[in-house]
PDB file of C-alpha atoms (C1' of nucleotides) in Angstrom:
ATOM      1  CA  MET S   1      -9.812  11.726 -12.276  1.00  0.00           C
ATOM      2  CA  SER S   2      -7.205  14.314 -13.027  1.00  0.00           C
ATOM      3  CA  TRP S   3      -4.765  16.525 -11.230  1.00  0.00           C
ATOM      4  CA  THR S   4      -6.963  18.981  -9.419  1.00  0.00           C
ATOM      5  CA  ASP S   5      -5.368  21.735  -7.388  1.00  0.00           C
ATOM      6  CA  GLU S   6      -6.250  19.824  -4.277  1.00  0.00           C
ATOM      7  CA  ARG S   7      -4.591  16.645  -5.400  1.00  0.00           C
ATOM      8  CA  VAL S   8      -1.503  18.454  -6.610  1.00  0.00           C
ATOM      9  CA  GLU S   9      -1.224  20.193  -3.288  1.00  0.00           C
ATOM     10  CA  LEU S  10      -1.503  16.926  -1.411  1.00  0.00           C
ATOM     11  CA  LEU S  11       1.027  15.347  -3.719  1.00  0.00           C
ATOM     12  CA  ARG S  12       3.455  18.186  -3.145  1.00  0.00           C
ATOM     13  CA  LYS S  13       3.018  17.960   0.599  1.00  0.00           C
ATOM     14  CA  LEU S  14       3.448  14.207   0.822  1.00  0.00           C
ATOM     15  CA  TRP S  15       6.392  14.196  -1.546  1.00  0.00           C
ATOM     16  CA  LEU S  16       8.178  16.825   0.464  1.00  0.00           C
ATOM     17  CA  GLU S  17       7.385  14.871   3.590  1.00  0.00           C
ATOM     18  CA  GLY S  18       9.432  12.086   2.116  1.00  0.00           C
ATOM     19  CA  LEU S  19       6.768   9.552   1.258  1.00  0.00           C
ATOM     20  CA  SER S  20       7.626   7.294  -1.620  1.00  0.00           C
ATOM     21  CA  ALA S  21       5.825   7.595  -4.911  1.00  0.00           C
ATOM     22  CA  SER S  22       3.884   4.396  -4.375  1.00  0.00           C
ATOM     23  CA  GLN S  23       2.826   5.466  -0.904  1.00  0.00           C
ATOM     24  CA  ILE S  24       1.554   8.741  -2.277  1.00  0.00           C
ATOM     25  CA  ALA S  25      -0.221   6.938  -5.071  1.00  0.00           C
ATOM     26  CA  ALA S  26      -2.013   4.798  -2.510  1.00  0.00           C
ATOM     27  CA  GLU S  27      -2.859   7.868  -0.478  1.00  0.00           C
ATOM     28  CA  LEU S  28      -4.391   9.673  -3.409  1.00  0.00           C
ATOM     29  CA  ALA S  29      -6.136   6.427  -4.267  1.00  0.00           C
ATOM     30  CA  ASP S  30      -8.215   6.415  -7.394  1.00  0.00           C
ATOM     31  CA  GLY S  31      -6.084   3.727  -8.941  1.00  0.00           C
ATOM     32  CA  LEU S  32      -3.264   6.166  -9.342  1.00  0.00           C
ATOM     33  CA  THR S  33       0.021   4.439  -9.990  1.00  0.00           C
ATOM     34  CA  ARG S  34       3.404   5.376  -8.668  1.00  0.00           C
ATOM     35  CA  ASN S  35       4.420   6.104 -12.233  1.00  0.00           C
ATOM     36  CA  ALA S  36       1.738   8.720 -12.447  1.00  0.00           C
ATOM     37  CA  VAL S  37       2.959  10.245  -9.222  1.00  0.00           C
ATOM     38  CA  ILE S  38       6.557  10.263 -10.337  1.00  0.00           C
ATOM     39  CA  GLY S  39       5.604  11.733 -13.669  1.00  0.00           C
ATOM     40  CA  LYS S  40       3.683  14.498 -11.986  1.00  0.00           C
ATOM     41  CA  VAL S  41       6.463  15.158  -9.546  1.00  0.00           C
ATOM     42  CA  HIS S  42       8.824  15.684 -12.439  1.00  0.00           C
ATOM     43  CA  ARG S  43       6.466  17.969 -14.274  1.00  0.00           C
ATOM     44  CA  LEU S  44       6.104  19.998 -11.113  1.00  0.00           C
ATOM     45  CA  GLY S  45       9.859  20.164 -10.846  1.00  0.00           C
ATOM     46  CA  LEU S  46       9.848  18.556  -7.425  1.00  0.00           C
ATOM     47  CA  SER S  47      12.276  15.790  -8.202  1.00  0.00           C
ATOM     48  CA  GLY S  48      15.660  15.420  -6.632  1.00  0.00           C
ATOM     49  CA  ARG S  49      14.206  15.548  -3.203  1.00  0.00           C
ATOM     50  CA  THR S  50      16.838  15.663  -0.490  1.00  0.00           C
ATOM     51  CA  LYS S  51      16.872  16.631   3.122  1.00  0.00           C
ATOM     52  CA  GLY S  52      17.387  20.360   3.333  1.00  0.00           C
ATOM     53  CA  ALA S  53      18.758  20.468  -0.176  1.00  0.00           C
ATOM     54  CA  ALA S  54      17.897  24.139  -0.450  1.00  0.00           C
ATOM     55  CA  THR S  55      20.489  24.980   2.176  1.00  0.00           C
ATOM     56  CA  ALA S  56      22.607  22.099   1.091  1.00  0.00           C
ATOM     57  CA  GLU S  57      25.938  23.682   1.914  1.00  0.00           C
ATOM     58  CA  ASP S  58      25.598  23.558   5.660  1.00  0.00           C
ATOM     59  CA  GLU S  59      24.219  20.101   5.948  1.00  0.00           C
ATOM     60  CA  GLU S  60      22.814  18.685   9.123  1.00  0.00           C
ATOM     61  CA  PRO S  61      25.485  16.423  10.536  1.00  0.00           C
ATOM     62  CA  VAL S  62      23.443  15.891  13.668  1.00  0.00           C
ATOM     63  CA  GLN S  63      21.245  12.873  13.303  1.00  0.00           C
ATOM     64  CA  GLU S  64      17.992  12.712  15.181  1.00  0.00           C
ATOM     65  CA  PRO S  65      18.324  10.763  18.398  1.00  0.00           C
ATOM     66  CA  GLU S  66      17.048   7.243  17.953  1.00  0.00           C
ATOM     67  CA  ILE S  67      14.390   7.681  20.560  1.00  0.00           C
ATOM     68  CA  ALA S  68      13.006  10.665  18.781  1.00  0.00           C
ATOM     69  CA  GLN S  69      12.879   8.755  15.539  1.00  0.00           C
ATOM     70  CA  GLU S  70      11.016   5.901  17.095  1.00  0.00           C
ATOM     71  CA  THR S  71       8.489   8.239  18.594  1.00  0.00           C
ATOM     72  CA  GLN S  72       7.990   9.814  15.241  1.00  0.00           C
ATOM     73  CA  HIS S  73       7.407   6.441  13.708  1.00  0.00           C
ATOM     74  CA  SER S  74       4.790   5.456  16.207  1.00  0.00           C
ATOM     75  CA  THR S  75       2.932   8.660  15.666  1.00  0.00           C
ATOM     76  CA  GLN S  76       2.935   8.185  11.932  1.00  0.00           C
ATOM     77  CA  LYS S  77       1.678   4.683  12.259  1.00  0.00           C
ATOM     78  CA  ILE S  78      -1.187   5.657  14.490  1.00  0.00           C
ATOM     79  CA  GLU S  79      -2.250   8.394  12.148  1.00  0.00           C
ATOM     80  CA  ALA S  80      -1.931   6.228   9.111  1.00  0.00           C
ATOM     81  CA  CYS S  81      -3.920   3.449  10.691  1.00  0.00           C
ATOM     82  CA  ALA S  82      -6.712   5.681  11.797  1.00  0.00           C
ATOM     83  CA  ALA S  83      -7.360   7.710   8.709  1.00  0.00           C
ATOM     84  CA  PRO S  84      -7.315   5.740   5.450  1.00  0.00           C
ATOM     85  CA  VAL S  85      -9.054   2.727   6.871  1.00  0.00           C
ATOM     86  CA  MET S  86     -12.572   4.045   6.784  1.00  0.00           C
ATOM     87  CA  PRO S  87     -12.972   4.376   3.020  1.00  0.00           C
ATOM     88  CA  MET S  88     -12.183   0.717   2.696  1.00  0.00           C
ATOM     89  CA  VAL S  89     -15.080  -0.050   4.955  1.00  0.00           C
ATOM     90  CA  VAL S  90     -17.481   2.334   3.314  1.00  0.00           C
ATOM     91  CA  GLY S  91     -16.620   1.543  -0.226  1.00  0.00           C
ATOM     92  CA  ASN S  92     -16.868  -2.203  -0.099  1.00  0.00           C
ATOM     93  CA  THR S  93     -19.660  -4.350   1.197  1.00  0.00           C
ATOM     94  CA  VAL S  94     -17.449  -7.356   1.542  1.00  0.00           C
ATOM     95  CA  LEU S  95     -15.084  -5.482   3.759  1.00  0.00           C
ATOM     96  CA  ALA S  96     -17.885  -4.262   5.947  1.00  0.00           C
ATOM     97  CA  VAL S  97     -18.991  -7.831   6.504  1.00  0.00           C
ATOM     98  CA  ALA S  98     -15.440  -8.894   7.112  1.00  0.00           C
ATOM     99  CA  ILE S  99     -14.934  -6.398   9.870  1.00  0.00           C
ATOM    100  CA  GLU S 100     -17.964  -7.699  11.658  1.00  0.00           C
ATOM    101  CA  ASP S 101     -16.502 -11.142  11.508  1.00  0.00           C
ATOM    102  CA  ALA S 102     -12.924 -10.287  12.138  1.00  0.00           C
ATOM    103  CA  PRO S 103     -12.969  -9.878  15.917  1.00  0.00           C
ATOM    104  CA  VAL S 104     -14.590 -13.278  16.294  1.00  0.00           C
ATOM    105  CA  GLU S 105     -12.008 -14.908  14.081  1.00  0.00           C
ATOM    106  CA  ALA S 106      -9.156 -13.060  15.672  1.00  0.00           C
ATOM    107  CA  GLN S 107      -9.965 -14.090  19.202  1.00  0.00           C
ATOM    108  CA  ALA S 108      -9.847 -17.783  18.439  1.00  0.00           C
ATOM    109  CA  PRO S 109      -6.567 -18.828  20.058  1.00  0.00           C
ATOM    110  CA  VAL S 110      -5.812 -21.876  17.990  1.00  0.00           C
ATOM    111  CA  PRO S 111      -2.373 -23.127  18.936  1.00  0.00           C
ATOM    112  CA  GLU S 112      -2.365 -26.405  17.049  1.00  0.00           C
ATOM    113  CA  PRO S 113      -2.184 -27.148  13.325  1.00  0.00           C
ATOM    114  CA  LEU S 114      -4.884 -25.090  11.750  1.00  0.00           C
ATOM    115  CA  PRO S 115      -7.420 -26.726   9.550  1.00  0.00           C
ATOM    116  CA  LYS S 116      -7.166 -24.952   6.259  1.00  0.00           C
ATOM    117  CA  MET S 117     -10.697 -23.743   6.752  1.00  0.00           C
ATOM    118  CA  ASP S 118      -9.777 -21.633   9.745  1.00  0.00           C
ATOM    119  CA  VAL S 119      -9.396 -17.935   9.217  1.00  0.00           C
ATOM    120  CA  VAL S 120      -6.896 -17.497  11.989  1.00  0.00           C
ATOM    121  CA  VAL S 121      -3.971 -15.463  10.876  1.00  0.00           C
ATOM    122  CA  PRO S 122      -1.072 -15.687  13.331  1.00  0.00           C
ATOM    123  CA  LEU S 123      -0.449 -12.408  15.101  1.00  0.00           C
ATOM    124  CA  SER S 124       3.114 -12.322  13.901  1.00  0.00           C
ATOM    125  CA  GLU S 125       2.034 -12.574  10.282  1.00  0.00           C
ATOM    126  CA  ARG S 126      -0.477  -9.771  10.344  1.00  0.00           C
ATOM    127  CA  VAL S 127       0.464  -6.408   8.935  1.00  0.00           C
ATOM    128  CA  THR S 128      -0.373  -2.795   9.516  1.00  0.00           C
ATOM    129  CA  ILE S 129      -1.690  -0.633   6.754  1.00  0.00           C
ATOM    130  CA  LEU S 130       1.814   0.688   6.262  1.00  0.00           C
ATOM    131  CA  GLU S 131       3.092  -2.810   5.705  1.00  0.00           C
ATOM    132  CA  LEU S 132       0.506  -3.720   3.114  1.00  0.00           C
ATOM    133  CA  ARG S 133       2.032  -4.414  -0.265  1.00  0.00           C
ATOM    134  CA  GLU S 134       0.498  -4.766  -3.650  1.00  0.00           C
ATOM    135  CA  SER S 135       1.032  -8.473  -3.209  1.00  0.00           C
ATOM    136  CA  THR S 136      -0.408  -8.911   0.267  1.00  0.00           C
ATOM    137  CA  CYS S 137      -3.907  -9.789   1.336  1.00  0.00           C
ATOM    138  CA  ARG S 138      -5.909  -6.802   2.524  1.00  0.00           C
ATOM    139  CA  TRP S 139      -8.361  -8.740   4.619  1.00  0.00           C
ATOM    140  CA  PRO S 140      -8.994  -6.679   7.758  1.00  0.00           C
ATOM    141  CA  ILE S 141      -8.579  -8.266  11.158  1.00  0.00           C
ATOM    142  CA  GLY S 142      -9.919  -6.609  14.243  1.00  0.00           C
ATOM    143  CA  ASP S 143     -11.492  -3.290  15.008  1.00  0.00           C
ATOM    144  CA  PRO S 144     -10.387  -0.533  12.622  1.00  0.00           C
ATOM    145  CA  THR S 145     -10.639   2.007  15.413  1.00  0.00           C
ATOM    146  CA  GLN S 146      -8.190   0.124  17.606  1.00  0.00           C
ATOM    147  CA  PRO S 147      -4.412   0.389  17.409  1.00  0.00           C
ATOM    148  CA  ASP S 148      -4.046  -3.363  17.088  1.00  0.00           C
ATOM    149  CA  PHE S 149      -6.049  -3.385  13.887  1.00  0.00           C
ATOM    150  CA  ARG S 150      -4.202  -5.379  11.243  1.00  0.00           C
ATOM    151  CA  PHE S 151      -4.584  -6.896   7.844  1.00  0.00           C
ATOM    152  CA  CYS S 152      -4.118 -10.523   6.898  1.00  0.00           C
ATOM    153  CA  GLY S 153      -0.926  -9.805   5.018  1.00  0.00           C
ATOM    154  CA  ALA S 154      -0.674 -13.213   3.410  1.00  0.00           C
ATOM    155  CA  HIS S 155       0.662 -13.454  -0.093  1.00  0.00           C
ATOM    156  CA  LYS S 156      -2.069 -12.924  -2.659  1.00  0.00           C
ATOM    157  CA  ALA S 157      -2.829 -15.770  -4.995  1.00  0.00           C
ATOM    158  CA  PRO S 158      -3.414 -14.998  -8.665  1.00  0.00           C
ATOM    159  CA  GLY S 159      -6.987 -14.110  -9.487  1.00  0.00           C
ATOM    160  CA  THR S 160      -8.037 -13.508  -5.913  1.00  0.00           C
ATOM    161  CA  GLY S 161      -8.442  -9.777  -6.150  1.00  0.00           C
ATOM    162  CA  PRO S 162      -7.157  -7.926  -3.113  1.00  0.00           C
ATOM    163  CA  TYR S 163      -7.128 -11.046  -0.981  1.00  0.00           C
ATOM    164  CA  CYS S 164      -5.317 -14.292  -0.500  1.00  0.00           C
ATOM    165  CA  THR S 165      -6.829 -17.561  -1.631  1.00  0.00           C
ATOM    166  CA  TYR S 166      -8.615 -18.308   1.562  1.00  0.00           C
ATOM    167  CA  HIS S 167     -10.028 -14.879   2.216  1.00  0.00           C
ATOM    168  CA  SER S 168     -11.119 -14.327  -1.342  1.00  0.00           C
ATOM    169  CA  ARG S 169     -13.009 -17.578  -1.159  1.00  0.00           C
ATOM    170  CA  ILE S 170     -14.969 -16.234   1.750  1.00  0.00           C
ATOM    171  CA  ALA S 171     -15.286 -12.844   0.202  1.00  0.00           C
ATOM    172  CA  TYR S 172     -16.999 -14.272  -2.794  1.00  0.00           C
ATOM    173  CA  GLN S 173     -19.276 -16.554  -0.798  1.00  0.00           C
ATOM    174  CA  PRO S 174     -19.937 -14.612   2.362  1.00  0.00           C
ATOM    175  CA  GLN S 175     -23.281 -16.131   3.229  1.00  0.00           C
ATOM    176  CA  GLN S 176     -22.240 -19.705   2.814  1.00  0.00           C
ATOM    177  CA  ASP S 177     -18.955 -19.305   4.580  1.00  0.00           C
ATOM    178  CA  ARG S 178     -20.341 -17.399   7.494  1.00  0.00           C
ATOM    179  CA  ARG S 179     -22.794 -20.213   8.095  1.00  0.00           C
ATOM    180  CA  ARG S 180     -19.991 -22.723   7.902  1.00  0.00           C
ATOM    181  CA  ILE S 181     -17.846 -20.757  10.315  1.00  0.00           C
ATOM    182  CA  ALA S 182     -20.758 -20.434  12.697  1.00  0.00           C
ATOM    183  CA  LYS S 183     -21.168 -24.205  12.674  1.00  0.00           C
ATOM    184  CA  MET S 184     -17.503 -24.789  13.353  1.00  0.00           C
ATOM    185  CA  GLN S 185     -17.613 -22.404  16.257  1.00  0.00           C
ATOM    186  CA  GLN S 186     -20.647 -24.147  17.671  1.00  0.00           C
ATOM    187  CA  LYS S 187     -18.877 -27.478  17.492  1.00  0.00           C
ATOM    188  CA  SER S 188     -15.731 -26.271  19.152  1.00  0.00           C
ATOM    189  CA  ALA S 189     -17.624 -24.371  21.836  1.00  0.00           C
TER     190      ALA S 189
ATOM    191  C1'  DC J   1      11.993 -10.994  -5.222  1.00  0.00           C
ATOM    192  C1'  DC J   2      10.880  -6.903  -2.880  1.00  0.00           C
ATOM    193  C1'  DC J   3      11.263  -2.056  -3.594  1.00  0.00           C
ATOM    194  C1'  DT J   4      12.972   2.912  -5.159  1.00  0.00           C
ATOM    195  C1'  DG J   5      13.119   7.181  -8.546  1.00  0.00           C
ATOM    196  C1'  DA J   6      14.269   8.531 -13.563  1.00  0.00           C
ATOM    197  C1'  DT J   7      13.321   8.575 -18.282  1.00  0.00           C
ATOM    198  C1'  DT J   8      11.050   7.946 -22.610  1.00  0.00           C
ATOM    199  C1'  DC J   9       7.406   8.447 -25.667  1.00  0.00           C
ATOM    200  C1'  DG J  10       2.702   7.484 -27.561  1.00  0.00           C
ATOM    201  C1'  DC J  11      -1.492   9.192 -26.426  1.00  0.00           C
TER     202       DC J  11
ATOM    203  C1'  DG A   1      -0.066  17.191 -19.696  1.00  0.00           C
ATOM    204  C1'  DC A   2      -0.483  12.474 -18.664  1.00  0.00           C
ATOM    205  C1'  DG A   3       1.169   7.924 -17.277  1.00  0.00           C
ATOM    206  C1'  DA A   4       2.605   2.995 -18.837  1.00  0.00           C
ATOM    207  C1'  DA A   5       6.629   0.905 -19.960  1.00  0.00           C
ATOM    208  C1'  DT A   6      11.051   0.651 -19.205  1.00  0.00           C
ATOM    209  C1'  DC A   7      15.447   1.374 -17.130  1.00  0.00           C
ATOM    210  C1'  DA A   8      18.873   1.526 -13.433  1.00  0.00           C
ATOM    211  C1'  DG A   9      19.739   0.799  -9.038  1.00  0.00           C
ATOM    212  C1'  DG A  10      19.383  -0.738  -3.548  1.00  0.00           C
TER     213       DG A  10
END
DNA sequence: CCCTGATTCGC
DNA sequence: GCGAATCAGG
């Protein structure tokens, strides 16, 4: 795809909002890289982005109160979690299956040493969509419409696509693994 | 090592 | 015009 007016407009907006090039690249999707974004930003003459640079002389010495900043953050996170999640579900059969499974896996409160087979990702290790990195597992955990929706977040192993070793294994053998998980749950129940 | 934007240059 | 590769830096 190329730089349509729409995409350029979105790029301009997000850039001026202060999103990083890689964040914008992810937002525009389509395999766009941050390099592409940065290149475009330069060609558009948008580089050198600074807060209120236009009226640079009288800078804003007053910092936003911390509380206000936190509120802002929360709002951003909620929006970010709600919106971009759906395409992942629609565009990928594996993900759709995963989301069906995720709530079941997530509710298993396994406190003891996990068998490697278990798909329980500790709450503290899970990440929001904003915390996803190129190198982290994108396996969804929970209900995408809920605020506590998270991704696995584990470090990706080489050759596992968007997922970590364990999740990619399941992703590539969904039928087999779902049966196996069902058995394990029967046993433990 | 993670990340950031800036720059170059072949396409 | 585009963006991968590279650079310089936090």
